[in-house]
Amino acid sequence: MGDVLVPAEITEEVTQILSNLVLGDNTVRSSAEKAVNDRLDRAPELYLLAIAQFATSADTELMRSFSLVLLRRLLFRPPSPLRIPLYDQLSAPAIATLERILLHSLLHEPAPVVRHKTVDSVTDLANYAMKRGRPWHALQTQAFAMADSNDVHARDAAFRVFAGCPNLVMDLQTDAILSILQNGLQDHQSTEVRLASLRASSAFLSALDPAHQAHALTLLYPMLNTLPSLPHAKLPPFLAVLTDLAGSNPHLFRPHIPALLAFLPALLLPVVDAGPTPTVARPNPGGGSSFTFPPPSASNGSSGGGGGADDGKVAGEDDEVRKGALEFMTTLSEAKPGMLRGVEGWVNIVVRGCLEGMGEIPEDDTDTWLDADPAEDPTDDTYPHTYEHSLDRLACALGGAAVLPPAFAFIPAMLASHDWRLRHAGLMAVAAIAEGTSKVMQQELGKIVELVTPMFKDPHPRVRHAACQCIGQLCTDLEEVVQEKYHEQIFAVLIPALEAPEARVHAHAAAALINFCEGVERETLIPYLDSIVERLLKLLNPAASDPARQPKRYVQEQVITTLAMVADASEATFAKHYASIMPLLLNVMQNANGPEYRKLRVKAMECAGLIAIAVGRDVFRPDSGTFVELLMRIQNSPADPNDTMLSHFLIATWAKVCQALGEEFEPYLPVVMPPLLRVAGSKADISIYDDDEEHEDRDGWESISMDGRQVGVKTSALEDKCQAFETLLIHASTLNARFGPYVAQVLELALPGLRFYIHEGVQEACAMLIPVLISCGKHSGTLTNPMVGATLAQLINCIGSESDSSFLASLYKCFLDTVLVLGGPSALTPELHAGILEATKRQLNQLAERRKARAARPVYELRDEREDLALIQEMEDFAIEDMAKVLRAVEAPPELSIAVSSLRQLALNLSDWESEDEGGS
């Protein structure tokens, strides 16, 4: 690129700066970063072109790759209030020169890794330019020429460009585009070219609107035909591309389901010799397999000698292929359940593939598993999570009528197998499908309980652990039904499991009790209370009966949590055990000071608080002073930056003490409120990265893509903020007038919280808190007219602009409760009265438009999205109901009530369509 006019001294300077940027010395690198920014501020065009030119002329692949990455980052880094993106500062000649340099690199770069970076830069530049109405015609011309080149690397680069920038071909005739893509899909020389063309084809189809998509459907035939001829090890990336397309455009695959059913089972269910005993792999050993993939001539496995390390490699490749096929079938099932629910064989194959995979636990892991802390279990890395999660997803997508029959064609035989791994898999399968199949499973729940409960006597500890998991999951997913009808059978096996010799098993039995207690009636639990508490206390403090026995800390943590739930469920009846347990918990709070005891200490705090609520203030009062002193000591101790749990549990425990003591808690408010107000008033912690910037995953953070950049949100801080508002609600509602001194401060935080859009929990907590604060202020004499006016005005503004129907219902309820606390509609000034009516008119119009637009959609779309639409309409109905209550309360004009009735009539009658999930026999 000798025609680029960058002075030699600039080139030399840029070379030195870029060389310093890749050094490990932080001081040198920081200086180089400052130098880059200084040069770009001074002469952006010259230095950007110098970096681009260096990307074509540097001697090493590393420096050429780094220059391209840096170029992208600098060109498109997010703007700030004082800075626009560098691309938008470039003159037309400079952009043309930059494009010419990149096109040269795209065509002539010899190293694949650098060429891929060039593709990234080219596609980013093309997409960015198109957004600004500047199509890059030279790239289009060159990419098409490269797609037809004899050079395999040029063809690969061309299709990568099309995949990264599908808009490049959108203005061409569909037939011409299909021809180019089909040629790439059938490339005889390179698998990489076929893969790049597959990605380009997927991007092209995804970018088309439905009308144009219909004209390009023939492309899917050659896309799917890339699979059969591939070497086994090359299949996963191809399947991954098709999986993404299946998730976003599942309808494209409808004509190809028979072909998929002919090909995929061989990948998901490879032929195995199950030996002389029936297993899930071959439930009918005499019948042979109905699948013959790979063909005998192409089979990787032969009857001859062993392959050593090669066998392990092939097994790993086979596993990746199986997981790729399973992910495709699961994703397509989730994306279009109505299309696949009735397809003969589809569900059976996916279920069987999941069950086989779930049974593949390494045989020699058991001793390691028994010795491991569940939170740090090394065997978890080899556990077949993929198959278990896929079965769960399939059940949630397709429902009980589709999934239960094929699942229970295998599960009983698995539970009776000689192989403990299959017995384990059978139990975990029941747990995995319980959520998605719960409505149908209820009809056969007695038989399922009969199948599962004998497994608590299994000789293998991992099977008994799985039985605890299965029962716990059933208690959660079929909550109340299991507890009400089958508590005798479940307690008969679960309580003895608390005495299992293995720590992993008795700790998990205690965990399953939590699931049971969350949905149990107090009267159901009481007869078993003494047996449960007696065994839990033995686990918590085994030295009381056996001084030589030391409990594992994770067992103690679990037992304390279970005791808390049992106390919460049994309420005042738990008082008889109070004297045995509370001293132990206070002892833990007093003495568990080391970092290894952090979790145990906060669990003890939580448990003691729940027990205090359960037994009531009269029983708790003698220990309340000691408990509060310990909490204050813990709160005032030097902060440990590595202890991420303490603040959360302190806030929660103070709230429990407040609930237990009632008005007697008032003296502790000066201790409790300052940290609580600090957390409630905290700002959202957000980090913004460039789209291609490397950033490490951090605990308590989530990363989302937004407008070409990665935004990191500290979700742990948001959860703390939500908890703080929920706790303020507890304090205010418990103390009422005694909370008066804090009403103004809390109201100043709660009103803006209604618009805290990045966390709906904060919004909901604030909506519940505001009427309670108004009540506290009214009864304590601390409420002022400006506070009332600001509160009602903010609520009306939020109601007028809210687009989430669920939260809109909460806002209307908040408004109504607030008005009623203030004495009724007479509390509204004429301006506020007119404001709520105007905001409601706006919501009526918006809801009507949404319902009309929904009714105008094709019936097949509505049928496929029936469950989602039912949920949306249910949320809207709640909002409409609360809206109507407000209109009645404020004595609105009758035409608004008529409008509400008309809006209700616009709802889709989804009950006309019988559920394909749960219907049928």
GROMACS .gro file of C-alpha atoms in nm, residues 211-565:
model
  355
  211ALA     CA    1  -4.227  -1.171   0.267
  212HIS     CA    2  -3.876  -1.192   0.120
  213GLN     CA    3  -3.788  -1.487   0.340
  214ALA     CA    4  -4.054  -1.692   0.165
  215HIS     CA    5  -3.869  -1.645  -0.167
  216ALA     CA    6  -3.543  -1.769  -0.017
  217LEU     CA    7  -3.667  -2.084   0.153
  218THR     CA    8  -3.493  -2.307  -0.101
  219LEU     CA    9  -3.162  -2.205   0.056
  220LEU     CA   10  -3.232  -2.426   0.355
  221TYR     CA   11  -3.194  -2.743   0.147
  222PRO     CA   12  -2.826  -2.687   0.063
  223MET     CA   13  -2.770  -2.553   0.416
  224LEU     CA   14  -2.888  -2.880   0.570
  225ASN     CA   15  -2.709  -3.080   0.304
  226THR     CA   16  -2.377  -2.955   0.436
  227LEU     CA   17  -2.418  -3.199   0.726
  228PRO     CA   18  -2.420  -3.555   0.585
  229SER     CA   19  -2.087  -3.530   0.403
  230LEU     CA   20  -1.896  -3.380   0.693
  231PRO     CA   21  -1.637  -3.572   0.895
  232HIS     CA   22  -1.786  -3.648   1.235
  233ALA     CA   23  -1.554  -3.411   1.421
  234LYS     CA   24  -1.652  -3.118   1.197
  235LEU     CA   25  -2.024  -3.137   1.273
  236PRO     CA   26  -2.050  -2.932   1.597
  237PRO     CA   27  -1.984  -2.584   1.452
  238PHE     CA   28  -2.225  -2.651   1.165
  239LEU     CA   29  -2.491  -2.769   1.407
  240ALA     CA   30  -2.431  -2.460   1.622
  241VAL     CA   31  -2.504  -2.228   1.329
  242LEU     CA   32  -2.825  -2.413   1.247
  243THR     CA   33  -2.921  -2.410   1.615
  244ASP     CA   34  -2.900  -2.031   1.626
  245LEU     CA   35  -3.119  -2.011   1.315
  246ALA     CA   36  -3.365  -2.260   1.465
  247GLY     CA   37  -3.396  -2.042   1.774
  248SER     CA   38  -3.470  -1.723   1.581
  249ASN     CA   39  -3.654  -1.860   1.274
  250PRO     CA   40  -3.790  -2.204   1.363
  251HIS     CA   41  -4.061  -2.194   1.095
  252LEU     CA   42  -3.794  -2.226   0.825
  253PHE     CA   43  -3.736  -2.586   0.932
  254ARG     CA   44  -4.098  -2.700   0.908
  255PRO     CA   45  -4.064  -2.865   0.560
  256HIS     CA   46  -3.741  -3.036   0.664
  257ILE     CA   47  -3.853  -3.215   0.980
  258PRO     CA   48  -3.874  -3.559   0.810
  259ALA     CA   49  -3.520  -3.517   0.675
  260LEU     CA   50  -3.395  -3.404   1.015
  261LEU     CA   51  -3.559  -3.706   1.177
  262ALA     CA   52  -3.380  -3.929   0.929
  263PHE     CA   53  -3.039  -3.780   1.006
  264LEU     CA   54  -3.021  -3.650   1.365
  265PRO     CA   55  -3.107  -3.967   1.564
  266ALA     CA   56  -2.786  -4.131   1.444
  267LEU     CA   57  -2.588  -3.842   1.594
  268LEU     CA   58  -2.781  -3.831   1.920
  269LEU     CA   59  -2.818  -4.208   1.968
  270PRO     CA   60  -2.500  -4.372   1.837
  271VAL     CA   61  -2.512  -4.750   1.806
  272VAL     CA   62  -2.386  -4.924   2.116
  273ASP     CA   63  -2.366  -5.284   2.228
  274ALA     CA   64  -2.557  -5.288   2.552
  275GLY     CA   65  -2.436  -5.633   2.650
  276PRO     CA   66  -2.650  -5.914   2.786
  277THR     CA   67  -2.858  -5.701   3.025
  278PRO     CA   68  -3.128  -5.452   2.933
  279THR     CA   69  -3.025  -5.090   2.975
  280VAL     CA   70  -3.168  -4.764   2.863
  281ALA     CA   71  -2.934  -4.772   2.567
  282ARG     CA   72  -3.112  -5.082   2.437
  283PRO     CA   73  -3.429  -5.156   2.631
  284ASN     CA   74  -3.507  -5.449   2.398
  285PRO     CA   75  -3.171  -5.619   2.346
  286GLY     CA   76  -3.309  -5.880   2.113
  287GLY     CA   77  -3.446  -5.628   1.868
  288GLY     CA   78  -3.129  -5.447   1.768
  289SER     CA   79  -3.105  -5.076   1.697
  290SER     CA   80  -3.323  -4.900   1.444
  291PHE     CA   81  -3.038  -4.656   1.373
  292THR     CA   82  -2.738  -4.733   1.157
  293PHE     CA   83  -2.509  -4.432   1.191
  294PRO     CA   84  -2.226  -4.420   1.116
  295PRO     CA   85  -2.261  -4.662   0.824
  296PRO     CA   86  -2.052  -4.976   0.881
  297SER     CA   87  -1.794  -4.869   0.625
  298ALA     CA   88  -1.751  -4.527   0.787
  299SER     CA   89  -1.765  -4.634   1.150
  300ASN     CA   90  -1.491  -4.500   1.373
  301GLY     CA   91  -1.514  -4.807   1.591
  302SER     CA   92  -1.398  -5.148   1.469
  303SER     CA   93  -1.375  -5.482   1.636
  304GLY     CA   94  -0.998  -5.468   1.609
  305GLY     CA   95  -0.733  -5.341   1.847
  306GLY     CA   96  -0.756  -5.049   2.087
  307GLY     CA   97  -0.675  -4.692   1.997
  308GLY     CA   98  -0.541  -4.562   2.330
  309ALA     CA   99  -0.537  -4.183   2.329
  310ASP     CA  100  -0.708  -4.179   1.990
  311ASP     CA  101  -1.007  -4.361   2.139
  312GLY     CA  102  -1.037  -4.086   2.399
  313LYS     CA  103  -1.021  -3.820   2.130
  314VAL     CA  104  -1.290  -3.994   1.925
  315ALA     CA  105  -1.508  -4.033   2.233
  316GLY     CA  106  -1.472  -3.662   2.304
  317GLU     CA  107  -1.561  -3.577   1.946
  318ASP     CA  108  -1.864  -3.806   1.960
  319ASP     CA  109  -1.982  -3.639   2.279
  320GLU     CA  110  -1.958  -3.292   2.122
  321VAL     CA  111  -2.154  -3.414   1.819
  322ARG     CA  112  -2.423  -3.565   2.044
  323LYS     CA  113  -2.450  -3.244   2.242
  324GLY     CA  114  -2.465  -3.040   1.921
  325ALA     CA  115  -2.750  -3.252   1.782
  326LEU     CA  116  -2.931  -3.244   2.117
  327GLU     CA  117  -2.900  -2.866   2.145
  328PHE     CA  118  -3.040  -2.822   1.794
  329MET     CA  119  -3.341  -3.045   1.861
  330THR     CA  120  -3.405  -2.889   2.203
  331THR     CA  121  -3.377  -2.534   2.073
  332LEU     CA  122  -3.612  -2.601   1.783
  333SER     CA  123  -3.859  -2.763   2.025
  334GLU     CA  124  -3.848  -2.456   2.251
  335ALA     CA  125  -3.879  -2.209   1.966
  336LYS     CA  126  -4.177  -2.378   1.795
  337PRO     CA  127  -4.335  -2.632   2.030
  338GLY     CA  128  -4.661  -2.653   1.837
  339MET     CA  129  -4.473  -2.752   1.523
  340LEU     CA  130  -4.298  -3.047   1.687
  341ARG     CA  131  -4.525  -3.166   1.965
  342GLY     CA  132  -4.719  -3.397   1.735
  343VAL     CA  133  -4.433  -3.510   1.508
  344GLU     CA  134  -4.403  -3.884   1.549
  345GLY     CA  135  -4.065  -3.985   1.686
  346TRP     CA  136  -3.926  -3.638   1.755
  347VAL     CA  137  -3.995  -3.621   2.129
  348ASN     CA  138  -3.909  -3.988   2.180
  349ILE     CA  139  -3.563  -3.940   2.029
  350VAL     CA  140  -3.479  -3.629   2.228
  351VAL     CA  141  -3.601  -3.785   2.554
  352ARG     CA  142  -3.409  -4.105   2.491
  353GLY     CA  143  -3.095  -3.912   2.401
  354CYS     CA  144  -3.120  -3.714   2.725
  355LEU     CA  145  -3.177  -4.024   2.937
  356GLU     CA  146  -2.881  -4.207   2.783
  357GLY     CA  147  -2.655  -3.907   2.837
  358MET     CA  148  -2.770  -3.863   3.197
  359GLY     CA  149  -2.655  -4.217   3.277
  360GLU     CA  150  -2.297  -4.149   3.171
  361ILE     CA  151  -2.140  -4.060   3.505
  362PRO     CA  152  -1.775  -4.168   3.551
  363GLU     CA  153  -1.778  -4.487   3.759
  364ASP     CA  154  -1.471  -4.398   3.964
  365ASP     CA  155  -1.597  -4.059   4.087
  366THR     CA  156  -1.790  -4.182   4.389
  367ASP     CA  157  -1.517  -4.163   4.655
  368THR     CA  158  -1.424  -3.812   4.542
  369TRP     CA  159  -1.791  -3.716   4.543
  370LEU     CA  160  -1.843  -3.847   4.898
  371ASP     CA  161  -1.549  -3.646   5.032
  372ALA     CA  162  -1.634  -3.322   4.853
  373ASP     CA  163  -1.812  -3.015   4.985
  374PRO     CA  164  -2.116  -2.973   4.753
  375ALA     CA  165  -2.011  -2.613   4.682
  376GLU     CA  166  -1.667  -2.725   4.566
  377ASP     CA  167  -1.733  -3.064   4.412
  378PRO     CA  168  -1.468  -3.156   4.150
  379THR     CA  169  -1.691  -3.430   4.009
  380ASP     CA  170  -1.940  -3.163   3.901
  381ASP     CA  171  -1.720  -3.096   3.598
  382THR     CA  172  -1.779  -3.447   3.463
  383TYR     CA  173  -2.149  -3.468   3.551
  384PRO     CA  174  -2.374  -3.480   3.241
  385HIS     CA  175  -2.548  -3.146   3.306
  386THR     CA  176  -2.615  -3.085   2.937
  387TYR     CA  177  -2.847  -3.383   2.902
  388GLU     CA  178  -3.032  -3.312   3.226
  389HIS     CA  179  -3.088  -2.944   3.139
  390SER     CA  180  -3.205  -3.035   2.789
  391LEU     CA  181  -3.465  -3.274   2.931
  392ASP     CA  182  -3.588  -2.997   3.163
  393ARG     CA  183  -3.608  -2.750   2.871
  394LEU     CA  184  -3.790  -3.001   2.651
  395ALA     CA  185  -4.048  -3.072   2.922
  396CYS     CA  186  -4.109  -2.699   2.980
  397ALA     CA  187  -4.147  -2.641   2.606
  398LEU     CA  188  -4.366  -2.935   2.505
  399GLY     CA  189  -4.550  -3.019   2.826
  400GLY     CA  190  -4.660  -3.333   3.001
  401ALA     CA  191  -4.879  -3.493   2.735
  402ALA     CA  192  -4.585  -3.500   2.494
  403VAL     CA  193  -4.294  -3.577   2.727
  404LEU     CA  194  -4.425  -3.804   3.005
  405PRO     CA  195  -4.515  -4.109   2.790
  406PRO     CA  196  -4.173  -4.145   2.623
  407ALA     CA  197  -3.993  -4.062   2.947
  408PHE     CA  198  -4.179  -4.326   3.147
  409ALA     CA  199  -4.127  -4.580   2.873
  410PHE     CA  200  -3.769  -4.588   3.003
  411ILE     CA  201  -3.764  -4.453   3.361
  412PRO     CA  202  -3.912  -4.761   3.542
  413ALA     CA  203  -3.656  -4.989   3.377
  414MET     CA  204  -3.380  -4.743   3.465
  415LEU     CA  205  -3.483  -4.743   3.831
  416ALA     CA  206  -3.467  -5.126   3.829
  417SER     CA  207  -3.131  -5.141   3.650
  418HIS     CA  208  -2.828  -5.321   3.794
  419ASP     CA  209  -2.621  -5.011   3.708
  420TRP     CA  210  -2.639  -4.745   3.981
  421ARG     CA  211  -2.577  -4.474   3.721
  422LEU     CA  212  -2.898  -4.558   3.539
  423ARG     CA  213  -3.093  -4.567   3.865
  424HIS     CA  214  -2.946  -4.226   3.944
  425ALA     CA  215  -3.035  -4.097   3.597
  426GLY     CA  216  -3.393  -4.222   3.628
  427LEU     CA  217  -3.446  -4.028   3.951
  428MET     CA  218  -3.283  -3.714   3.814
  429ALA     CA  219  -3.500  -3.745   3.504
  430VAL     CA  220  -3.817  -3.739   3.714
  431ALA     CA  221  -3.683  -3.429   3.889
  432ALA     CA  222  -3.591  -3.265   3.556
  433ILE     CA  223  -3.932  -3.308   3.391
  434ALA     CA  224  -4.144  -3.227   3.697
  435GLU     CA  225  -4.173  -2.854   3.632
  436GLY     CA  226  -4.273  -2.875   3.267
  437THR     CA  227  -4.507  -3.172   3.306
  438SER     CA  228  -4.659  -3.089   3.646
  439LYS     CA  229  -5.020  -3.057   3.529
  440VAL     CA  230  -5.025  -3.402   3.370
  441MET     CA  231  -4.790  -3.554   3.628
  442GLN     CA  232  -5.044  -3.477   3.902
  443GLN     CA  233  -5.274  -3.738   3.751
  444GLU     CA  234  -5.013  -4.012   3.801
  445LEU     CA  235  -4.838  -3.869   4.106
  446GLY     CA  236  -4.920  -4.165   4.330
  447LYS     CA  237  -4.747  -4.407   4.092
  448ILE     CA  238  -4.445  -4.179   4.068
  449VAL     CA  239  -4.415  -4.156   4.447
  450GLU     CA  240  -4.436  -4.536   4.460
  451LEU     CA  241  -4.149  -4.556   4.212
  452VAL     CA  242  -3.929  -4.303   4.387
  453THR     CA  243  -3.964  -4.376   4.760
  454PRO     CA  244  -3.807  -4.728   4.751
  455MET     CA  245  -3.492  -4.570   4.608
  456PHE     CA  246  -3.416  -4.420   4.952
  457LYS     CA  247  -3.301  -4.772   5.050
  458ASP     CA  248  -3.068  -4.807   4.752
  459PRO     CA  249  -2.721  -4.941   4.841
  460HIS     CA  250  -2.545  -4.667   4.646
  461PRO     CA  251  -2.519  -4.325   4.818
  462ARG     CA  252  -2.545  -4.125   4.495
  463VAL     CA  253  -2.876  -4.293   4.416
  464ARG     CA  254  -3.009  -4.204   4.761
  465HIS     CA  255  -2.884  -3.850   4.710
  466ALA     CA  256  -3.073  -3.841   4.379
  467ALA     CA  257  -3.386  -3.968   4.555
  468CYS     CA  258  -3.364  -3.671   4.793
  469GLN     CA  259  -3.321  -3.439   4.494
  470CYS     CA  260  -3.619  -3.597   4.317
  471ILE     CA  261  -3.853  -3.565   4.616
  472GLY     CA  262  -3.738  -3.210   4.683
  473GLN     CA  263  -3.803  -3.110   4.323
  474LEU     CA  264  -4.146  -3.274   4.323
  475CYS     CA  265  -4.233  -3.079   4.639
  476THR     CA  266  -4.140  -2.756   4.462
  477ASP     CA  267  -4.290  -2.819   4.119
  478LEU     CA  268  -4.609  -2.981   4.247
  479GLU     CA  269  -4.623  -2.768   4.560
  480GLU     CA  270  -4.901  -2.840   4.808
  481VAL     CA  271  -5.029  -3.137   4.605
  482VAL     CA  272  -4.736  -3.356   4.706
  483GLN     CA  273  -4.738  -3.232   5.064
  484GLU     CA  274  -5.111  -3.273   5.111
  485LYS     CA  275  -5.159  -3.617   4.954
  486TYR     CA  276  -4.830  -3.799   5.006
  487HIS     CA  277  -4.674  -3.658   5.323
  488GLU     CA  278  -4.689  -3.995   5.500
  489GLN     CA  279  -4.499  -4.177   5.225
  490ILE     CA  280  -4.245  -3.897   5.191
  491PHE     CA  281  -4.176  -3.846   5.561
  492ALA     CA  282  -4.143  -4.224   5.600
  493VAL     CA  283  -3.831  -4.213   5.378
  494LEU     CA  284  -3.706  -3.856   5.418
  495ILE     CA  285  -3.681  -3.845   5.798
  496PRO     CA  286  -3.473  -4.169   5.817
  497ALA     CA  287  -3.252  -4.026   5.541
  498LEU     CA  288  -3.142  -3.760   5.791
  499GLU     CA  289  -2.958  -4.047   5.964
  500ALA     CA  290  -2.780  -4.170   5.651
  501PRO     CA  291  -2.413  -4.247   5.722
  502GLU     CA  292  -2.290  -4.027   5.436
  503ALA     CA  293  -2.274  -3.651   5.494
  504ARG     CA  294  -2.367  -3.575   5.132
  505VAL     CA  295  -2.686  -3.778   5.168
  506HIS     CA  296  -2.811  -3.658   5.506
  507ALA     CA  297  -2.732  -3.296   5.414
  508HIS     CA  298  -2.935  -3.332   5.095
  509ALA     CA  299  -3.221  -3.493   5.286
  510ALA     CA  300  -3.221  -3.182   5.506
  511ALA     CA  301  -3.227  -2.967   5.192
  512ALA     CA  302  -3.524  -3.162   5.056
  513LEU     CA  303  -3.711  -3.091   5.380
  514ILE     CA  304  -3.689  -2.720   5.298
  515ASN     CA  305  -3.870  -2.781   4.969
  516PHE     CA  306  -4.132  -2.981   5.156
  517CYS     CA  307  -4.184  -2.714   5.421
  518GLU     CA  308  -4.231  -2.435   5.165
  519GLY     CA  309  -4.565  -2.583   5.060
  520VAL     CA  310  -4.687  -2.761   5.369
  521GLU     CA  311  -4.979  -2.677   5.595
  522ARG     CA  312  -4.888  -2.639   5.962
  523GLU     CA  313  -5.129  -2.913   6.067
  524THR     CA  314  -4.962  -3.157   5.827
  525LEU     CA  315  -4.614  -3.088   5.965
  526ILE     CA  316  -4.689  -3.091   6.341
  527PRO     CA  317  -4.708  -3.473   6.391
  528TYR     CA  318  -4.359  -3.510   6.243
  529LEU     CA  319  -4.200  -3.206   6.408
  530ASP     CA  320  -4.035  -3.380   6.702
  531SER     CA  321  -3.877  -3.651   6.484
  532ILE     CA  322  -3.743  -3.395   6.239
  533VAL     CA  323  -3.600  -3.156   6.498
  534GLU     CA  324  -3.445  -3.439   6.701
  535ARG     CA  325  -3.252  -3.565   6.398
  536LEU     CA  326  -3.155  -3.219   6.280
  537LEU     CA  327  -3.014  -3.136   6.625
  538LYS     CA  328  -2.806  -3.454   6.617
  539LEU     CA  329  -2.659  -3.342   6.285
  540LEU     CA  330  -2.601  -2.988   6.412
  541ASN     CA  331  -2.436  -3.093   6.737
  542PRO     CA  332  -2.328  -3.459   6.715
  543ALA     CA  333  -2.079  -3.410   6.998
  544ALA     CA  334  -2.372  -3.406   7.241
  545SER     CA  335  -2.404  -3.785   7.198
  546ASP     CA  336  -2.067  -3.872   7.042
  547PRO     CA  337  -1.781  -3.643   7.153
  548ALA     CA  338  -1.545  -3.790   6.891
  549ARG     CA  339  -1.769  -3.708   6.598
  550GLN     CA  340  -1.705  -3.378   6.423
  551PRO     CA  341  -1.972  -3.258   6.179
  552LYS     CA  342  -1.886  -3.120   5.839
  553ARG     CA  343  -1.942  -2.749   5.820
  554TYR     CA  344  -2.160  -2.768   5.508
  555VAL     CA  345  -2.388  -3.011   5.697
  556GLN     CA  346  -2.422  -2.764   5.985
  557GLU     CA  347  -2.500  -2.481   5.740
  558GLN     CA  348  -2.769  -2.690   5.575
  559VAL     CA  349  -2.919  -2.809   5.903
  560ILE     CA  350  -2.946  -2.453   6.036
  561THR     CA  351  -3.124  -2.346   5.716
  562THR     CA  352  -3.361  -2.642   5.743
  563LEU     CA  353  -3.437  -2.569   6.107
  564ALA     CA  354  -3.528  -2.213   6.007
  565MET     CA  355  -3.775  -2.337   5.748
   0.00000   0.00000   0.00000
